[in-house]
PDB file of C-alpha atoms in Angstrom:
ATOM      1  CA  LYS T   1      41.991 -26.406  -2.120  1.00 52.00           C
ATOM      2  CA  ASN T   2      39.333 -23.756  -1.624  1.00 60.00           C
ATOM      3  CA  GLU T   3      36.474 -23.887  -4.086  1.00 90.00           C
ATOM      4  CA  VAL T   4      36.604 -20.081  -4.319  1.00 95.00           C
ATOM      5  CA  GLU T   5      39.941 -18.471  -5.146  1.00 95.00           C
ATOM      6  CA  GLN T   6      40.675 -14.775  -4.807  1.00 96.00           C
ATOM      7  CA  SER T   7      43.640 -12.749  -5.953  1.00 96.00           C
ATOM      8  CA  PRO T   8      45.599 -10.889  -4.887  1.00 97.00           C
ATOM      9  CA  GLN T   9      45.605 -11.641  -1.155  1.00 96.00           C
ATOM     10  CA  ASN T  10      47.063  -8.223  -0.384  1.00 97.00           C
ATOM     11  CA  LEU T  11      46.947  -5.055  -2.432  1.00 97.00           C
ATOM     12  CA  THR T  12      48.443  -1.650  -1.716  1.00 97.00           C
ATOM     13  CA  ALA T  13      47.515   1.294  -3.914  1.00 97.00           C
ATOM     14  CA  GLN T  14      47.944   5.031  -4.059  1.00 97.00           C
ATOM     15  CA  GLU T  15      44.889   7.230  -3.814  1.00 97.00           C
ATOM     16  CA  GLY T  16      43.296   7.645  -7.225  1.00 97.00           C
ATOM     17  CA  GLU T  17      44.493   4.359  -8.691  1.00 97.00           C
ATOM     18  CA  PHE T  18      42.217   1.879 -10.476  1.00 98.00           C
ATOM     19  CA  ILE T  19      41.965  -1.383  -8.531  1.00 98.00           C
ATOM     20  CA  THR T  20      40.948  -4.864  -9.638  1.00 98.00           C
ATOM     21  CA  ILE T  21      40.295  -7.868  -7.412  1.00 98.00           C
ATOM     22  CA  ASN T  22      39.651 -11.235  -9.014  1.00 98.00           C
ATOM     23  CA  CYS T  23      37.603 -14.241  -7.994  1.00 98.00           C
ATOM     24  CA  SER T  24      37.327 -17.663  -9.610  1.00 97.00           C
ATOM     25  CA  TYR T  25      35.283 -20.672  -8.619  1.00 95.00           C
ATOM     26  CA  SER T  26      35.227 -24.325  -9.458  1.00 89.00           C
ATOM     27  CA  VAL T  27      31.661 -25.394 -10.220  1.00 87.00           C
ATOM     28  CA  GLY T  28      28.339 -23.922 -11.244  1.00 88.00           C
ATOM     29  CA  ILE T  29      26.909 -21.182  -9.088  1.00 90.00           C
ATOM     30  CA  SER T  30      23.530 -19.547  -8.607  1.00 89.00           C
ATOM     31  CA  ALA T  31      24.941 -16.218  -7.428  1.00 92.00           C
ATOM     32  CA  LEU T  32      28.195 -14.500  -6.573  1.00 95.00           C
ATOM     33  CA  HIS T  33      28.526 -11.894  -3.834  1.00 96.00           C
ATOM     34  CA  TRP T  34      31.151  -9.245  -3.238  1.00 97.00           C
ATOM     35  CA  LEU T  35      31.417  -8.280   0.421  1.00 97.00           C
ATOM     36  CA  GLN T  36      33.369  -5.602   2.265  1.00 97.00           C
ATOM     37  CA  GLN T  37      34.674  -6.013   5.790  1.00 96.00           C
ATOM     38  CA  HIS T  38      36.156  -3.164   7.793  1.00 91.00           C
ATOM     39  CA  PRO T  39      38.302  -3.556  10.939  1.00 85.00           C
ATOM     40  CA  GLY T  40      35.949  -4.430  13.773  1.00 78.00           C
ATOM     41  CA  GLY T  41      34.293  -7.142  11.734  1.00 76.00           C
ATOM     42  CA  GLY T  42      31.068  -5.829  10.220  1.00 88.00           C
ATOM     43  CA  ILE T  43      30.388  -7.160   6.717  1.00 94.00           C
ATOM     44  CA  VAL T  44      28.544  -5.162   4.106  1.00 94.00           C
ATOM     45  CA  SER T  45      27.192  -6.650   0.917  1.00 94.00           C
ATOM     46  CA  LEU T  46      28.411  -4.655  -2.096  1.00 96.00           C
ATOM     47  CA  PHE T  47      27.003  -6.672  -4.982  1.00 95.00           C
ATOM     48  CA  MET T  48      25.116  -9.831  -5.766  1.00 94.00           C
ATOM     49  CA  LEU T  49      25.560 -11.050  -9.349  1.00 93.00           C
ATOM     50  CA  SER T  50      24.350 -13.928 -11.445  1.00 91.00           C
ATOM     51  CA  SER T  51      25.327 -12.481 -14.830  1.00 92.00           C
ATOM     52  CA  GLY T  52      26.759  -9.421 -16.522  1.00 94.00           C
ATOM     53  CA  LYS T  53      27.848  -6.296 -14.743  1.00 96.00           C
ATOM     54  CA  LYS T  54      26.694  -4.021 -11.905  1.00 96.00           C
ATOM     55  CA  LYS T  55      27.854  -0.554 -10.865  1.00 97.00           C
ATOM     56  CA  HIS T  56      27.435   1.418  -7.645  1.00 96.00           C
ATOM     57  CA  GLY T  57      29.259   4.712  -7.585  1.00 96.00           C
ATOM     58  CA  ARG T  58      32.974   3.987  -8.014  1.00 97.00           C
ATOM     59  CA  LEU T  59      32.523   0.230  -7.675  1.00 98.00           C
ATOM     60  CA  ILE T  60      31.953  -2.102 -10.626  1.00 98.00           C
ATOM     61  CA  ALA T  61      31.460  -5.857 -10.492  1.00 98.00           C
ATOM     62  CA  THR T  62      31.500  -8.174 -13.477  1.00 98.00           C
ATOM     63  CA  ILE T  63      30.962 -11.878 -13.856  1.00 97.00           C
ATOM     64  CA  ASN T  64      31.702 -14.339 -16.677  1.00 96.00           C
ATOM     65  CA  ILE T  65      29.662 -17.458 -15.997  1.00 93.00           C
ATOM     66  CA  GLN T  66      31.311 -19.510 -18.768  1.00 93.00           C
ATOM     67  CA  GLU T  67      34.798 -18.789 -17.444  1.00 95.00           C
ATOM     68  CA  LYS T  68      33.696 -19.042 -13.784  1.00 95.00           C
ATOM     69  CA  HIS T  69      35.324 -15.723 -12.990  1.00 96.00           C
ATOM     70  CA  SER T  70      34.334 -12.405 -11.461  1.00 98.00           C
ATOM     71  CA  SER T  71      36.139  -9.115 -10.940  1.00 98.00           C
ATOM     72  CA  LEU T  72      35.575  -6.212  -8.587  1.00 98.00           C
ATOM     73  CA  HIS T  73      36.888  -2.871  -9.804  1.00 98.00           C
ATOM     74  CA  ILE T  74      37.307   0.312  -7.788  1.00 98.00           C
ATOM     75  CA  THR T  75      37.833   3.476  -9.788  1.00 96.00           C
ATOM     76  CA  ALA T  76      39.562   6.542  -8.299  1.00 96.00           C
ATOM     77  CA  SER T  77      40.425   4.669  -5.111  1.00 97.00           C
ATOM     78  CA  HIS T  78      40.340   6.518  -1.788  1.00 97.00           C
ATOM     79  CA  PRO T  79      41.830   5.726   1.642  1.00 96.00           C
ATOM     80  CA  ARG T  80      38.305   5.039   2.937  1.00 95.00           C
ATOM     81  CA  ASP T  81      38.176   2.086   0.503  1.00 96.00           C
ATOM     82  CA  SER T  82      40.792   0.341   2.678  1.00 96.00           C
ATOM     83  CA  ALA T  83      39.132  -2.859   3.874  1.00 97.00           C
ATOM     84  CA  VAL T  84      39.004  -6.588   3.232  1.00 97.00           C
ATOM     85  CA  TYR T  85      37.023  -7.531   0.129  1.00 98.00           C
ATOM     86  CA  ILE T  86      35.545 -11.000   0.077  1.00 97.00           C
ATOM     87  CA  CYS T  87      34.078 -12.983  -2.787  1.00 97.00           C
ATOM     88  CA  ALA T  88      31.378 -15.501  -1.848  1.00 96.00           C
ATOM     89  CA  VAL T  89      29.249 -17.857  -3.921  1.00 94.00           C
ATOM     90  CA  SER T  90      26.053 -19.860  -3.667  1.00 90.00           C
ATOM     91  CA  PHE T  91      26.697 -23.139  -5.446  1.00 87.00           C
ATOM     92  CA  GLU T  92      23.918 -24.508  -7.673  1.00 82.00           C
ATOM     93  CA  GLU T  93      24.021 -27.852  -5.900  1.00 79.00           C
ATOM     94  CA  THR T  94      23.076 -26.359  -2.510  1.00 78.00           C
ATOM     95  CA  SER T  95      19.739 -25.013  -1.391  1.00 75.00           C
ATOM     96  CA  GLY T  96      18.980 -21.917   0.606  1.00 78.00           C
ATOM     97  CA  SER T  97      21.391 -19.093   1.250  1.00 82.00           C
ATOM     98  CA  ARG T  98      24.561 -21.031   2.121  1.00 88.00           C
ATOM     99  CA  LEU T  99      27.686 -19.116   1.056  1.00 91.00           C
ATOM    100  CA  THR T 100      31.209 -20.382   0.368  1.00 93.00           C
ATOM    101  CA  PHE T 101      33.868 -17.725   0.741  1.00 95.00           C
ATOM    102  CA  GLY T 102      37.182 -16.814  -0.779  1.00 95.00           C
ATOM    103  CA  GLU T 103      40.075 -15.945   1.511  1.00 94.00           C
ATOM    104  CA  GLY T 104      39.619 -12.221   1.056  1.00 96.00           C
ATOM    105  CA  THR T 105      41.775  -9.430  -0.323  1.00 97.00           C
ATOM    106  CA  GLN T 106      43.237  -6.918   2.102  1.00 97.00           C
ATOM    107  CA  LEU T 107      43.216  -3.555   0.303  1.00 97.00           C
ATOM    108  CA  THR T 108      45.179  -0.602   1.624  1.00 97.00           C
ATOM    109  CA  VAL T 109      44.871   2.728  -0.159  1.00 97.00           C
ATOM    110  CA  ASN T 110      47.488   5.275   0.841  1.00 97.00           C
ATOM    111  CA  PRO T 111      46.865   9.035   0.563  1.00 96.00           C
TER     112      PRO T 111
ATOM    113  CA  LYS S   1      14.081  -0.967   8.773  1.00 67.00           C
ATOM    114  CA  ALA S   2      16.337  -2.113  11.629  1.00 80.00           C
ATOM    115  CA  GLY S   3      19.361  -4.182  10.660  1.00 93.00           C
ATOM    116  CA  VAL S   4      20.472  -7.572  11.912  1.00 96.00           C
ATOM    117  CA  THR S   5      21.377  -7.504  15.580  1.00 97.00           C
ATOM    118  CA  GLN S   6      23.594  -9.895  17.480  1.00 97.00           C
ATOM    119  CA  THR S   7      24.091 -10.229  21.204  1.00 97.00           C
ATOM    120  CA  PRO S   8      26.364 -10.178  22.991  1.00 97.00           C
ATOM    121  CA  ARG S   9      28.985  -8.346  20.956  1.00 96.00           C
ATOM    122  CA  TYR S  10      31.916  -9.607  23.005  1.00 97.00           C
ATOM    123  CA  LEU S  11      32.280 -12.649  25.183  1.00 96.00           C
ATOM    124  CA  ILE S  12      35.099 -14.272  27.131  1.00 98.00           C
ATOM    125  CA  LYS S  13      34.673 -17.864  28.226  1.00 98.00           C
ATOM    126  CA  THR S  14      36.847 -20.592  29.695  1.00 98.00           C
ATOM    127  CA  ARG S  15      37.628 -23.940  28.068  1.00 98.00           C
ATOM    128  CA  GLY S  16      34.940 -26.486  28.829  1.00 97.00           C
ATOM    129  CA  GLN S  17      32.172 -23.948  29.293  1.00 98.00           C
ATOM    130  CA  GLN S  18      29.262 -23.503  26.933  1.00 98.00           C
ATOM    131  CA  VAL S  19      28.005 -20.361  25.244  1.00 98.00           C
ATOM    132  CA  THR S  20      24.812 -19.184  23.552  1.00 98.00           C
ATOM    133  CA  LEU S  21      24.798 -16.439  20.946  1.00 98.00           C
ATOM    134  CA  SER S  22      21.701 -14.680  19.678  1.00 98.00           C
ATOM    135  CA  CYS S  23      20.746 -13.220  16.311  1.00 98.00           C
ATOM    136  CA  SER S  24      17.669 -11.150  15.453  1.00 98.00           C
ATOM    137  CA  PRO S  25      17.065 -10.916  11.701  1.00 97.00           C
ATOM    138  CA  ILE S  26      15.663  -8.064   9.688  1.00 96.00           C
ATOM    139  CA  SER S  27      11.887  -7.927   9.969  1.00 94.00           C
ATOM    140  CA  GLY S  28      10.334 -10.187   7.339  1.00 92.00           C
ATOM    141  CA  HIS S  29      13.441 -12.296   6.840  1.00 93.00           C
ATOM    142  CA  ARG S  30      12.880 -15.909   7.788  1.00 92.00           C
ATOM    143  CA  SER S  31      16.266 -17.331   6.810  1.00 93.00           C
ATOM    144  CA  VAL S  32      19.155 -17.002   9.252  1.00 96.00           C
ATOM    145  CA  SER S  33      22.644 -18.301   8.495  1.00 96.00           C
ATOM    146  CA  TRP S  34      25.546 -18.540  10.918  1.00 97.00           C
ATOM    147  CA  TYR S  35      29.220 -18.231   9.993  1.00 97.00           C
ATOM    148  CA  GLN S  36      32.492 -18.548  11.876  1.00 97.00           C
ATOM    149  CA  GLN S  37      35.458 -16.363  10.990  1.00 96.00           C
ATOM    150  CA  THR S  38      38.979 -17.141  12.187  1.00 95.00           C
ATOM    151  CA  PRO S  39      42.359 -15.865  10.963  1.00 90.00           C
ATOM    152  CA  GLY S  40      43.404 -19.372   9.933  1.00 87.00           C
ATOM    153  CA  GLN S  41      40.251 -20.688   8.253  1.00 90.00           C
ATOM    154  CA  GLY S  42      38.568 -17.497   7.116  1.00 92.00           C
ATOM    155  CA  LEU S  43      34.782 -17.446   6.881  1.00 95.00           C
ATOM    156  CA  GLN S  44      33.051 -20.809   7.155  1.00 96.00           C
ATOM    157  CA  PHE S  45      29.383 -21.719   7.034  1.00 95.00           C
ATOM    158  CA  LEU S  46      27.967 -23.224  10.233  1.00 97.00           C
ATOM    159  CA  PHE S  47      24.255 -23.725   9.551  1.00 94.00           C
ATOM    160  CA  GLU S  48      21.128 -22.143   8.156  1.00 94.00           C
ATOM    161  CA  TYR S  49      17.646 -22.039   9.593  1.00 95.00           C
ATOM    162  CA  PHE S  50      14.391 -21.317   7.839  1.00 93.00           C
ATOM    163  CA  SER S  51      10.914 -21.597   9.350  1.00 92.00           C
ATOM    164  CA  GLU S  52      12.361 -23.010  12.582  1.00 94.00           C
ATOM    165  CA  THR S  53      14.065 -25.891  10.745  1.00 94.00           C
ATOM    166  CA  GLN S  54      17.747 -26.414  10.064  1.00 92.00           C
ATOM    167  CA  ARG S  55      18.034 -26.511   6.256  1.00 91.00           C
ATOM    168  CA  ASN S  56      21.784 -26.652   5.752  1.00 89.00           C
ATOM    169  CA  LYS S  57      24.701 -27.625   7.943  1.00 92.00           C
ATOM    170  CA  GLY S  58      28.405 -27.001   7.515  1.00 93.00           C
ATOM    171  CA  ASN S  59      31.287 -29.231   8.482  1.00 93.00           C
ATOM    172  CA  PHE S  60      31.460 -28.537  12.205  1.00 96.00           C
ATOM    173  CA  PRO S  61      31.366 -30.942  15.149  1.00 96.00           C
ATOM    174  CA  GLY S  62      28.171 -31.663  17.041  1.00 95.00           C
ATOM    175  CA  ARG S  63      29.258 -29.264  19.805  1.00 97.00           C
ATOM    176  CA  PHE S  64      27.907 -26.535  17.533  1.00 98.00           C
ATOM    177  CA  SER S  65      24.143 -26.404  17.444  1.00 97.00           C
ATOM    178  CA  GLY S  66      21.433 -23.900  16.805  1.00 97.00           C
ATOM    179  CA  ARG S  67      17.749 -23.252  16.740  1.00 97.00           C
ATOM    180  CA  GLN S  68      15.258 -20.781  15.376  1.00 97.00           C
ATOM    181  CA  PHE S  69      12.149 -19.464  17.050  1.00 97.00           C
ATOM    182  CA  SER S  70       8.747 -18.682  15.580  1.00 95.00           C
ATOM    183  CA  ASN S  71       9.663 -14.972  15.356  1.00 94.00           C
ATOM    184  CA  SER S  72      12.717 -15.969  13.225  1.00 95.00           C
ATOM    185  CA  ARG S  73      15.220 -15.066  15.935  1.00 97.00           C
ATOM    186  CA  SER S  74      17.996 -17.609  16.084  1.00 98.00           C
ATOM    187  CA  GLU S  75      20.442 -18.812  18.666  1.00 98.00           C
ATOM    188  CA  MET S  76      23.583 -20.852  18.315  1.00 98.00           C
ATOM    189  CA  ASN S  77      25.159 -22.824  21.096  1.00 98.00           C
ATOM    190  CA  VAL S  78      28.669 -24.146  21.484  1.00 98.00           C
ATOM    191  CA  SER S  79      29.211 -26.687  24.216  1.00 95.00           C
ATOM    192  CA  THR S  80      32.478 -27.790  25.790  1.00 96.00           C
ATOM    193  CA  LEU S  81      34.388 -24.819  24.430  1.00 98.00           C
ATOM    194  CA  GLU S  82      37.881 -25.302  23.022  1.00 97.00           C
ATOM    195  CA  LEU S  83      40.586 -22.694  22.487  1.00 97.00           C
ATOM    196  CA  GLY S  84      40.087 -23.095  18.737  1.00 96.00           C
ATOM    197  CA  ASP S  85      36.498 -21.895  19.038  1.00 97.00           C
ATOM    198  CA  SER S  86      37.789 -18.365  19.564  1.00 97.00           C
ATOM    199  CA  ALA S  87      36.397 -16.522  16.567  1.00 97.00           C
ATOM    200  CA  LEU S  88      34.055 -13.901  15.243  1.00 97.00           C
ATOM    201  CA  TYR S  89      30.608 -15.424  14.855  1.00 98.00           C
ATOM    202  CA  LEU S  90      28.445 -13.724  12.258  1.00 97.00           C
ATOM    203  CA  CYS S  91      24.843 -14.238  11.408  1.00 97.00           C
ATOM    204  CA  ALA S  92      23.125 -13.142   8.244  1.00 96.00           C
ATOM    205  CA  SER S  93      19.458 -12.869   7.409  1.00 95.00           C
ATOM    206  CA  SER S  94      17.672 -13.031   4.095  1.00 92.00           C
ATOM    207  CA  LEU S  95      14.609 -14.232   2.311  1.00 88.00           C
ATOM    208  CA  TRP S  96      14.883 -17.932   1.445  1.00 80.00           C
ATOM    209  CA  GLY S  97      16.819 -18.807  -1.703  1.00 76.00           C
ATOM    210  CA  HIS S  98      19.966 -18.171  -3.714  1.00 73.00           C
ATOM    211  CA  GLN S  99      18.566 -15.137  -5.464  1.00 77.00           C
ATOM    212  CA  TYR S 100      18.313 -13.005  -2.351  1.00 83.00           C
ATOM    213  CA  GLU S 101      20.954 -10.812  -0.793  1.00 88.00           C
ATOM    214  CA  GLN S 102      22.185 -11.602   2.699  1.00 91.00           C
ATOM    215  CA  TYR S 103      22.435  -8.951   5.399  1.00 94.00           C
ATOM    216  CA  PHE S 104      25.096  -9.496   8.022  1.00 95.00           C
ATOM    217  CA  GLY S 105      25.002  -8.626  11.683  1.00 96.00           C
ATOM    218  CA  PRO S 106      27.945  -6.974  13.491  1.00 95.00           C
ATOM    219  CA  GLY S 107      29.137 -10.296  14.890  1.00 96.00           C
ATOM    220  CA  THR S 108      29.933 -11.687  18.321  1.00 97.00           C
ATOM    221  CA  ARG S 109      33.631 -11.839  19.198  1.00 96.00           C
ATOM    222  CA  LEU S 110      34.159 -14.975  21.329  1.00 98.00           C
ATOM    223  CA  THR S 111      37.428 -15.482  23.156  1.00 98.00           C
ATOM    224  CA  VAL S 112      38.064 -18.822  24.856  1.00 98.00           C
ATOM    225  CA  THR S 113      40.827 -18.858  27.471  1.00 97.00           C
TER     226      THR S 113
END
């Protein structure tokens, strides 16, 4: 069983819809990352969170440390948002920058 | 500031051969982590180097090794390649510690035939 669980695995939306991707983890973390991966492989870091909420443009990330849960929201979704979104965590028990990843959510936004 | 660079971008090798991949971090970043991505296993941590020393190691066989140079550039080596080593290999650079963001390179796509 993966220590980082993401849902849903696949998500199809119509342009303009509000999208939520969820991530839960099993033990204490130091930080949680939301990453975006487009076809071709490059990964871009969207957010790094250790508490609360962050917002960049149409993207919002929240984390609830007590419930060991994070969500990534996309408002007014657009076809260019189509990508794989990956949740990754740094566990408290490990040093350095080591990340453990969820399985990813494949998002497709249709025009 | 230039991003993380990885060379080569694509590579085709034969079973039994060995391969060396290179990663140049963002200037000032001394931590380099390596990850393997496959369709079946997703993204998995290989190892992390900081100040020329391996600080963390994932659950991979000894055929996977790495090193870091004094300029923070890192290489990873896979010996005796197997078909299952076909993957996208990503490196990421950062400052040392959990509180810092990681910056990923474009990856090296390795195909083993």
